[in-house]
Short mmCIF file of N, CA and C in Angstrom, two decimals:
data_model
loop_
_atom_site.label_atom_id
_atom_site.label_comp_id
_atom_site.label_asym_id
_atom_site.label_seq_id
_atom_site.Cartn_x
_atom_site.Cartn_y
_atom_site.Cartn_z
N UNK A 5 0.84 -1.16 0.00
CA UNK A 5 0.00 0.00 0.00
C UNK A 5 0.90 1.24 0.00
N UNK A 6 0.64 2.16 -0.92
CA UNK A 6 1.38 3.41 -1.00
C UNK A 6 0.54 4.51 -0.40
N UNK A 7 1.14 5.28 0.49
CA UNK A 7 0.45 6.40 1.10
C UNK A 7 1.07 7.69 0.61
N UNK A 8 0.24 8.56 0.12
CA UNK A 8 0.71 9.87 -0.30
C UNK A 8 0.61 10.83 0.87
N UNK A 9 1.68 11.55 1.14
CA UNK A 9 1.64 12.52 2.22
C UNK A 9 1.25 13.90 1.70
N UNK A 10 1.37 14.10 0.42
CA UNK A 10 0.98 15.37 -0.17
C UNK A 10 -0.53 15.40 -0.39
N UNK A 11 -1.08 16.59 -0.16
CA UNK A 11 -2.51 16.76 -0.43
C UNK A 11 -2.70 16.90 -1.94
N UNK A 12 -3.76 16.34 -2.42
CA UNK A 12 -4.07 16.39 -3.84
C UNK A 12 -5.28 17.27 -4.04
N UNK A 13 -5.22 18.15 -5.03
CA UNK A 13 -6.35 18.99 -5.36
C UNK A 13 -6.74 18.75 -6.80
N UNK A 14 -8.04 18.92 -7.08
CA UNK A 14 -8.53 18.73 -8.44
C UNK A 14 -9.41 19.90 -8.83
N UNK A 15 -9.14 20.44 -10.00
CA UNK A 15 -9.99 21.46 -10.58
C UNK A 15 -10.81 20.81 -11.68
N UNK A 16 -12.11 20.97 -11.62
CA UNK A 16 -13.00 20.32 -12.58
C UNK A 16 -13.51 21.35 -13.57
N UNK A 17 -13.11 21.20 -14.82
CA UNK A 17 -13.60 22.10 -15.87
C UNK A 17 -15.05 21.81 -16.20
N UNK A 18 -15.71 22.77 -16.81
CA UNK A 18 -17.11 22.61 -17.18
C UNK A 18 -17.28 21.53 -18.24
N UNK A 19 -18.45 20.88 -18.19
CA UNK A 19 -18.78 19.90 -19.23
C UNK A 19 -18.95 20.64 -20.56
N UNK A 20 -18.47 20.03 -21.61
CA UNK A 20 -18.54 20.66 -22.93
C UNK A 20 -19.29 19.74 -23.89
N UNK A 21 -19.99 20.35 -24.86
CA UNK A 21 -20.83 19.55 -25.75
C UNK A 21 -20.06 18.79 -26.83
N UNK A 22 -18.89 19.27 -27.19
CA UNK A 22 -18.16 18.64 -28.28
C UNK A 22 -16.71 18.40 -27.91
N UNK A 23 -16.11 17.41 -28.53
CA UNK A 23 -14.73 17.07 -28.28
C UNK A 23 -13.79 18.25 -28.56
N UNK A 24 -14.12 19.04 -29.55
CA UNK A 24 -13.29 20.19 -29.91
C UNK A 24 -13.25 21.24 -28.79
N UNK A 25 -14.20 21.19 -27.85
CA UNK A 25 -14.26 22.15 -26.75
C UNK A 25 -13.49 21.69 -25.50
N UNK A 26 -12.94 20.49 -25.54
CA UNK A 26 -12.23 19.96 -24.38
C UNK A 26 -11.06 20.86 -23.96
N UNK A 27 -10.28 21.43 -24.89
CA UNK A 27 -9.19 22.31 -24.44
C UNK A 27 -9.68 23.50 -23.60
N UNK A 28 -10.86 24.01 -23.90
CA UNK A 28 -11.43 25.10 -23.10
C UNK A 28 -11.71 24.63 -21.68
N UNK A 29 -12.28 23.44 -21.55
CA UNK A 29 -12.58 22.89 -20.24
C UNK A 29 -11.29 22.64 -19.47
N UNK A 30 -10.27 22.16 -20.17
CA UNK A 30 -8.96 21.92 -19.53
C UNK A 30 -8.35 23.23 -19.05
N UNK A 31 -8.42 24.28 -19.86
CA UNK A 31 -7.89 25.59 -19.47
C UNK A 31 -8.63 26.11 -18.23
N UNK A 32 -9.94 25.90 -18.20
CA UNK A 32 -10.73 26.32 -17.04
C UNK A 32 -10.29 25.55 -15.80
N UNK A 33 -10.06 24.25 -15.93
CA UNK A 33 -9.60 23.44 -14.80
C UNK A 33 -8.25 23.96 -14.28
N UNK A 34 -7.37 24.35 -15.20
CA UNK A 34 -6.07 24.92 -14.79
C UNK A 34 -6.26 26.21 -14.02
N UNK A 35 -7.18 27.06 -14.48
CA UNK A 35 -7.46 28.32 -13.77
C UNK A 35 -8.02 28.05 -12.38
N UNK A 36 -8.85 27.04 -12.28
CA UNK A 36 -9.43 26.66 -10.99
C UNK A 36 -8.32 26.20 -10.04
N UNK A 37 -7.41 25.38 -10.54
CA UNK A 37 -6.30 24.92 -9.71
C UNK A 37 -5.42 26.08 -9.26
N UNK A 38 -5.18 27.03 -10.17
CA UNK A 38 -4.41 28.22 -9.79
C UNK A 38 -5.11 28.97 -8.66
N UNK A 39 -6.42 29.10 -8.76
CA UNK A 39 -7.18 29.82 -7.73
C UNK A 39 -7.17 29.07 -6.40
N UNK A 40 -7.06 27.75 -6.46
CA UNK A 40 -7.06 26.93 -5.26
C UNK A 40 -5.66 26.80 -4.65
N UNK A 41 -4.66 27.37 -5.29
CA UNK A 41 -3.26 27.13 -4.91
C UNK A 41 -2.98 27.28 -3.42
N UNK A 42 -3.62 28.21 -2.76
CA UNK A 42 -3.34 28.43 -1.34
C UNK A 42 -4.49 27.99 -0.44
N UNK A 43 -5.50 27.40 -1.01
CA UNK A 43 -6.66 26.98 -0.23
C UNK A 43 -6.55 25.49 0.03
N UNK A 44 -5.89 25.14 1.12
CA UNK A 44 -5.66 23.74 1.41
C UNK A 44 -6.91 23.02 1.91
N UNK A 45 -7.96 23.78 2.22
CA UNK A 45 -9.19 23.15 2.70
C UNK A 45 -9.99 22.53 1.56
N UNK A 46 -9.90 23.12 0.38
CA UNK A 46 -10.64 22.59 -0.77
C UNK A 46 -9.78 21.57 -1.51
N UNK A 47 -10.35 20.40 -1.71
CA UNK A 47 -9.62 19.38 -2.47
C UNK A 47 -10.13 19.30 -3.90
N UNK A 48 -11.41 19.61 -4.08
CA UNK A 48 -12.02 19.56 -5.41
C UNK A 48 -12.87 20.80 -5.57
N UNK A 49 -12.78 21.43 -6.75
CA UNK A 49 -13.59 22.64 -6.99
C UNK A 49 -13.97 22.73 -8.45
N UNK A 50 -15.07 23.41 -8.68
CA UNK A 50 -15.50 23.75 -10.03
C UNK A 50 -15.42 25.27 -10.17
N UNK A 51 -15.68 25.77 -11.35
CA UNK A 51 -15.63 27.21 -11.57
C UNK A 51 -16.63 27.93 -10.67
N UNK A 52 -17.77 27.33 -10.41
CA UNK A 52 -18.77 27.96 -9.54
C UNK A 52 -18.25 28.11 -8.10
N UNK A 53 -17.36 27.23 -7.69
CA UNK A 53 -16.81 27.28 -6.33
C UNK A 53 -15.79 28.40 -6.15
N UNK A 54 -15.07 28.74 -7.22
CA UNK A 54 -13.94 29.67 -7.10
C UNK A 54 -13.96 30.77 -8.16
N UNK A 55 -15.13 31.04 -8.72
CA UNK A 55 -15.22 32.02 -9.81
C UNK A 55 -14.57 33.35 -9.46
N UNK A 56 -14.85 33.91 -8.29
CA UNK A 56 -14.30 35.22 -7.94
C UNK A 56 -12.78 35.16 -7.86
N UNK A 57 -12.25 34.07 -7.37
CA UNK A 57 -10.78 33.93 -7.31
C UNK A 57 -10.18 33.83 -8.71
N UNK A 58 -10.85 33.12 -9.60
CA UNK A 58 -10.37 33.00 -10.97
C UNK A 58 -10.39 34.36 -11.66
N UNK A 59 -11.47 35.10 -11.50
CA UNK A 59 -11.57 36.43 -12.11
C UNK A 59 -10.47 37.33 -11.58
N UNK A 60 -10.26 37.33 -10.28
CA UNK A 60 -9.21 38.15 -9.69
C UNK A 60 -7.83 37.76 -10.21
N UNK A 61 -7.58 36.49 -10.30
CA UNK A 61 -6.30 36.01 -10.82
C UNK A 61 -6.08 36.44 -12.27
N UNK A 62 -7.13 36.37 -13.06
CA UNK A 62 -7.03 36.79 -14.46
C UNK A 62 -6.77 38.30 -14.56
N UNK A 63 -7.44 39.10 -13.73
CA UNK A 63 -7.20 40.54 -13.72
C UNK A 63 -5.75 40.86 -13.37
N UNK A 64 -5.23 40.18 -12.38
CA UNK A 64 -3.86 40.42 -11.96
C UNK A 64 -2.88 40.00 -13.05
N UNK A 65 -3.21 38.93 -13.77
CA UNK A 65 -2.37 38.51 -14.88
C UNK A 65 -2.32 39.59 -15.96
N UNK A 66 -3.46 40.19 -16.27
CA UNK A 66 -3.51 41.28 -17.26
C UNK A 66 -2.68 42.47 -16.77
N UNK A 67 -2.84 42.84 -15.50
CA UNK A 67 -2.06 43.94 -14.94
C UNK A 67 -0.57 43.66 -15.05
N UNK A 68 -0.18 42.46 -14.69
CA UNK A 68 1.23 42.09 -14.69
C UNK A 68 1.83 42.05 -16.08
N UNK A 69 1.01 41.85 -17.07
CA UNK A 69 1.50 41.75 -18.44
C UNK A 69 1.65 43.08 -19.15
N UNK A 70 1.35 44.19 -18.46
CA UNK A 70 1.43 45.49 -19.11
C UNK A 70 1.97 46.52 -18.14
N UNK A 71 3.19 46.95 -18.35
CA UNK A 71 3.83 47.93 -17.47
C UNK A 71 3.08 49.25 -17.39
N UNK A 72 2.30 49.58 -18.41
CA UNK A 72 1.55 50.84 -18.40
C UNK A 72 0.55 50.89 -17.25
N UNK A 73 0.11 49.72 -16.79
CA UNK A 73 -0.87 49.66 -15.71
C UNK A 73 -0.23 49.75 -14.33
N UNK A 74 1.08 49.67 -14.28
CA UNK A 74 1.78 49.71 -13.00
C UNK A 74 1.64 51.09 -12.37
N UNK A 75 1.29 51.15 -11.10
CA UNK A 75 1.09 52.41 -10.40
C UNK A 75 2.36 52.80 -9.67
N UNK A 76 3.02 53.88 -10.08
CA UNK A 76 4.27 54.28 -9.43
C UNK A 76 4.08 54.66 -7.96
N UNK A 77 2.87 54.99 -7.58
CA UNK A 77 2.62 55.32 -6.17
C UNK A 77 2.80 54.10 -5.28
N UNK A 78 2.40 52.95 -5.78
CA UNK A 78 2.59 51.72 -5.01
C UNK A 78 4.07 51.36 -4.98
N UNK A 79 4.77 51.58 -6.10
CA UNK A 79 6.22 51.37 -6.12
C UNK A 79 6.90 52.24 -5.07
N UNK A 80 6.46 53.50 -4.94
CA UNK A 80 7.03 54.42 -3.95
C UNK A 80 6.78 53.91 -2.53
N UNK A 81 5.61 53.35 -2.30
CA UNK A 81 5.29 52.80 -0.98
C UNK A 81 6.18 51.60 -0.67
N UNK A 82 6.37 50.74 -1.65
CA UNK A 82 7.24 49.57 -1.46
C UNK A 82 8.67 50.03 -1.18
N UNK A 83 9.14 51.01 -1.93
CA UNK A 83 10.50 51.53 -1.71
C UNK A 83 10.62 52.14 -0.31
N UNK A 84 9.61 52.87 0.11
CA UNK A 84 9.61 53.47 1.45
C UNK A 84 9.74 52.39 2.51
N UNK A 85 8.96 51.32 2.37
CA UNK A 85 9.04 50.22 3.33
C UNK A 85 10.44 49.61 3.34
N UNK A 86 11.01 49.41 2.16
CA UNK A 86 12.35 48.81 2.07
C UNK A 86 13.40 49.70 2.75
N UNK A 87 13.29 50.99 2.54
CA UNK A 87 14.26 51.93 3.13
C UNK A 87 14.12 52.06 4.64
N UNK A 88 12.91 51.89 5.14
CA UNK A 88 12.65 52.12 6.56
C UNK A 88 12.31 50.84 7.33
N UNK A 89 12.53 49.69 6.69
CA UNK A 89 12.17 48.41 7.31
C UNK A 89 10.74 48.47 7.84
N UNK A 90 9.86 49.03 7.02
CA UNK A 90 8.49 49.26 7.43
C UNK A 90 7.54 48.14 7.07
N UNK A 91 6.31 48.33 7.47
CA UNK A 91 5.27 47.34 7.19
C UNK A 91 4.00 48.02 6.69
N UNK A 92 4.19 49.15 6.00
CA UNK A 92 3.03 49.88 5.48
C UNK A 92 2.35 49.09 4.37
N UNK A 93 3.13 48.47 3.50
CA UNK A 93 2.56 47.72 2.38
C UNK A 93 1.69 46.58 2.89
N UNK A 94 2.23 45.77 3.76
CA UNK A 94 1.46 44.64 4.30
C UNK A 94 0.24 45.12 5.06
N UNK A 95 0.41 46.17 5.84
CA UNK A 95 -0.72 46.70 6.61
C UNK A 95 -1.83 47.20 5.70
N UNK A 96 -1.46 47.92 4.65
CA UNK A 96 -2.47 48.42 3.71
C UNK A 96 -3.16 47.27 2.99
N UNK A 97 -2.40 46.27 2.57
CA UNK A 97 -3.01 45.14 1.88
C UNK A 97 -4.00 44.41 2.78
N UNK A 98 -3.62 44.13 3.99
CA UNK A 98 -4.53 43.42 4.91
C UNK A 98 -5.75 44.29 5.21
N UNK A 99 -5.54 45.58 5.40
CA UNK A 99 -6.66 46.50 5.62
C UNK A 99 -7.65 46.45 4.45
N UNK A 100 -7.14 46.48 3.24
CA UNK A 100 -8.01 46.43 2.06
C UNK A 100 -8.69 45.07 1.94
N UNK A 101 -7.97 44.00 2.25
CA UNK A 101 -8.54 42.66 2.19
C UNK A 101 -9.66 42.50 3.22
N UNK A 102 -9.56 43.22 4.31
CA UNK A 102 -10.60 43.17 5.36
C UNK A 102 -11.67 44.23 5.14
N UNK A 103 -11.69 44.81 3.96
CA UNK A 103 -12.71 45.78 3.56
C UNK A 103 -12.77 46.96 4.51
N UNK A 104 -11.58 47.37 4.99
CA UNK A 104 -11.51 48.52 5.87
C UNK A 104 -11.90 48.25 7.31
N UNK A 105 -12.12 46.99 7.66
CA UNK A 105 -12.48 46.63 9.03
C UNK A 105 -11.19 46.63 9.87
N UNK A 106 -10.98 47.70 10.62
CA UNK A 106 -9.74 47.88 11.38
C UNK A 106 -9.54 46.77 12.40
N UNK A 107 -10.59 46.39 13.07
CA UNK A 107 -10.45 45.34 14.10
C UNK A 107 -10.02 44.01 13.48
N UNK A 108 -10.66 43.63 12.39
CA UNK A 108 -10.30 42.36 11.74
C UNK A 108 -8.87 42.41 11.19
N UNK A 109 -8.53 43.52 10.55
CA UNK A 109 -7.19 43.64 9.97
C UNK A 109 -6.12 43.68 11.06
N UNK A 110 -6.36 44.44 12.12
CA UNK A 110 -5.36 44.52 13.19
C UNK A 110 -5.19 43.16 13.87
N UNK A 111 -6.27 42.42 13.98
CA UNK A 111 -6.19 41.08 14.56
C UNK A 111 -5.34 40.16 13.68
N UNK A 112 -5.57 40.22 12.38
CA UNK A 112 -4.76 39.40 11.45
C UNK A 112 -3.30 39.76 11.50
N UNK A 113 -3.01 41.04 11.70
CA UNK A 113 -1.63 41.51 11.73
C UNK A 113 -1.00 41.41 13.12
N UNK A 114 -1.83 41.11 14.13
CA UNK A 114 -1.38 41.03 15.51
C UNK A 114 -0.80 42.37 15.99
N UNK A 115 -1.54 43.44 15.66
CA UNK A 115 -1.16 44.77 16.13
C UNK A 115 -2.39 45.45 16.72
N UNK A 116 -2.16 46.49 17.49
CA UNK A 116 -3.26 47.25 18.08
C UNK A 116 -4.00 48.00 16.96
N UNK A 117 -5.32 48.15 17.06
CA UNK A 117 -6.06 48.88 16.03
C UNK A 117 -5.51 50.29 15.76
N UNK A 118 -5.06 50.97 16.79
CA UNK A 118 -4.49 52.31 16.56
C UNK A 118 -3.20 52.25 15.74
N UNK A 119 -2.42 51.19 15.94
CA UNK A 119 -1.21 51.00 15.14
C UNK A 119 -1.58 50.83 13.68
N UNK A 120 -2.61 50.03 13.43
CA UNK A 120 -3.04 49.83 12.05
C UNK A 120 -3.57 51.13 11.46
N UNK A 121 -4.37 51.86 12.20
CA UNK A 121 -4.89 53.14 11.69
C UNK A 121 -3.74 54.07 11.30
N UNK A 122 -2.72 54.13 12.15
CA UNK A 122 -1.56 54.97 11.84
C UNK A 122 -0.87 54.49 10.56
N UNK A 123 -0.66 53.19 10.44
CA UNK A 123 0.03 52.64 9.26
C UNK A 123 -0.75 52.91 7.98
N UNK A 124 -2.06 52.74 8.03
CA UNK A 124 -2.89 52.98 6.84
C UNK A 124 -2.85 54.46 6.47
N UNK A 125 -2.98 55.31 7.45
CA UNK A 125 -2.90 56.76 7.20
C UNK A 125 -1.53 57.12 6.62
N UNK A 126 -0.48 56.55 7.18
CA UNK A 126 0.88 56.81 6.70
C UNK A 126 1.08 56.26 5.29
N UNK A 127 0.53 55.09 5.00
CA UNK A 127 0.63 54.51 3.66
C UNK A 127 -0.03 55.42 2.63
N UNK A 128 -1.17 55.99 2.99
CA UNK A 128 -1.86 56.91 2.08
C UNK A 128 -1.03 58.18 1.87
N UNK A 129 -0.40 58.67 2.94
CA UNK A 129 0.44 59.87 2.82
C UNK A 129 1.65 59.61 1.93
N UNK A 130 2.33 58.50 2.17
CA UNK A 130 3.55 58.17 1.42
C UNK A 130 3.25 57.92 -0.04
N UNK A 131 2.17 57.20 -0.31
CA UNK A 131 1.85 56.81 -1.69
C UNK A 131 1.07 57.87 -2.45
N UNK A 132 0.26 58.62 -1.74
CA UNK A 132 -0.61 59.57 -2.41
C UNK A 132 -1.90 58.94 -2.90
N UNK A 133 -2.15 57.69 -2.53
CA UNK A 133 -3.39 57.01 -2.91
C UNK A 133 -4.52 57.55 -2.04
N UNK A 134 -5.61 57.95 -2.67
CA UNK A 134 -6.78 58.46 -1.97
C UNK A 134 -7.67 57.28 -1.58
N UNK A 135 -7.56 56.83 -0.34
CA UNK A 135 -8.33 55.68 0.11
C UNK A 135 -9.81 55.97 0.27
N UNK A 136 -10.19 57.23 0.14
CA UNK A 136 -11.60 57.60 0.16
C UNK A 136 -12.28 57.39 -1.19
N UNK A 137 -11.49 57.15 -2.22
CA UNK A 137 -12.00 56.94 -3.57
C UNK A 137 -12.06 55.43 -3.85
N UNK A 138 -13.26 54.88 -4.06
CA UNK A 138 -13.39 53.43 -4.27
C UNK A 138 -12.55 52.89 -5.43
N UNK A 139 -12.44 53.65 -6.51
CA UNK A 139 -11.65 53.19 -7.66
C UNK A 139 -10.16 53.13 -7.28
N UNK A 140 -9.70 54.11 -6.52
CA UNK A 140 -8.29 54.10 -6.10
C UNK A 140 -8.02 52.96 -5.12
N UNK A 141 -8.98 52.70 -4.23
CA UNK A 141 -8.81 51.57 -3.30
C UNK A 141 -8.70 50.27 -4.06
N UNK A 142 -9.60 50.07 -5.04
CA UNK A 142 -9.57 48.84 -5.83
C UNK A 142 -8.27 48.73 -6.61
N UNK A 143 -7.87 49.80 -7.24
CA UNK A 143 -6.63 49.79 -8.01
C UNK A 143 -5.43 49.49 -7.10
N UNK A 144 -5.37 50.13 -5.94
CA UNK A 144 -4.28 49.88 -5.00
C UNK A 144 -4.28 48.43 -4.55
N UNK A 145 -5.45 47.90 -4.27
CA UNK A 145 -5.56 46.51 -3.84
C UNK A 145 -5.02 45.57 -4.93
N UNK A 146 -5.44 45.80 -6.16
CA UNK A 146 -4.95 44.96 -7.27
C UNK A 146 -3.44 45.09 -7.43
N UNK A 147 -2.93 46.31 -7.33
CA UNK A 147 -1.49 46.54 -7.46
C UNK A 147 -0.72 45.81 -6.34
N UNK A 148 -1.25 45.86 -5.14
CA UNK A 148 -0.59 45.18 -4.03
C UNK A 148 -0.63 43.66 -4.20
N UNK A 149 -1.74 43.14 -4.70
CA UNK A 149 -1.82 41.71 -4.98
C UNK A 149 -0.84 41.31 -6.08
N UNK A 150 -0.71 42.15 -7.09
CA UNK A 150 0.25 41.90 -8.16
C UNK A 150 1.66 41.85 -7.59
N UNK A 151 1.98 42.78 -6.72
CA UNK A 151 3.30 42.79 -6.07
C UNK A 151 3.53 41.51 -5.29
N UNK A 152 2.50 41.11 -4.54
CA UNK A 152 2.64 39.89 -3.74
C UNK A 152 2.87 38.69 -4.64
N UNK A 153 2.19 38.65 -5.78
CA UNK A 153 2.40 37.55 -6.73
C UNK A 153 3.86 37.53 -7.18
N UNK A 154 4.39 38.69 -7.49
CA UNK A 154 5.77 38.77 -7.93
C UNK A 154 6.75 38.32 -6.86
N UNK A 155 6.45 38.66 -5.62
CA UNK A 155 7.32 38.27 -4.51
C UNK A 155 7.29 36.77 -4.29
N UNK A 156 6.14 36.19 -4.47
CA UNK A 156 6.00 34.75 -4.24
C UNK A 156 6.38 33.94 -5.46
N UNK A 157 6.43 34.60 -6.62
CA UNK A 157 6.76 33.88 -7.83
C UNK A 157 5.65 32.99 -8.33
N UNK A 158 4.43 33.24 -7.82
CA UNK A 158 3.26 32.48 -8.27
C UNK A 158 2.02 33.31 -8.01
N UNK A 159 0.90 32.73 -8.28
CA UNK A 159 -0.37 33.45 -8.16
C UNK A 159 -0.65 33.82 -6.71
N UNK A 160 -1.28 35.00 -6.51
CA UNK A 160 -1.62 35.40 -5.16
C UNK A 160 -2.82 34.64 -4.63
N UNK A 161 -2.97 34.73 -3.32
CA UNK A 161 -4.12 34.15 -2.69
C UNK A 161 -5.16 35.22 -2.49
N UNK A 162 -6.12 35.29 -3.39
CA UNK A 162 -7.09 36.36 -3.31
C UNK A 162 -7.93 36.36 -2.06
N UNK A 163 -7.97 35.22 -1.37
CA UNK A 163 -8.76 35.20 -0.15
C UNK A 163 -8.10 35.97 0.97
N UNK A 164 -6.82 36.28 0.77
CA UNK A 164 -6.14 37.07 1.79
C UNK A 164 -5.39 36.25 2.82
N UNK A 165 -5.51 34.93 2.79
CA UNK A 165 -4.76 34.15 3.74
C UNK A 165 -3.32 34.03 3.28
N UNK A 166 -2.43 33.92 4.20
CA UNK A 166 -1.03 33.82 3.83
C UNK A 166 -0.41 32.55 4.30
#
């Protein structure tokens, strides 16, 4: 008897009416697996199970494939953190992932809520991103996820778990 110690995950592509459509279903299964990459709780998923993660991953892929979409304000924030051994980037990302819920974000970061408020305010000052503007928040969130993908060398975990 052989025992596998590695967890196995399966992405199930949609059923297709014709044999010629099988490559589409296979590509969908690959996207599903990419979306499941950090979700160790799910062993099997369909597009309906992870659609939002697949869409987010595809958006980040488009962003990453075109330098014109890169926001220099986020680059400035990353550089600031590197120069000051800071944690503004991570704090802002977690804050955005928690939909601005300071208590939830500070709990995830294991910092006091006031510390997180200061970091988010400082991140906005350093970067110039207007966190009061929904489009800027979304853009910053996508840019930060793109950065995280680059750091990890693979797809980000859109659910926000690390």
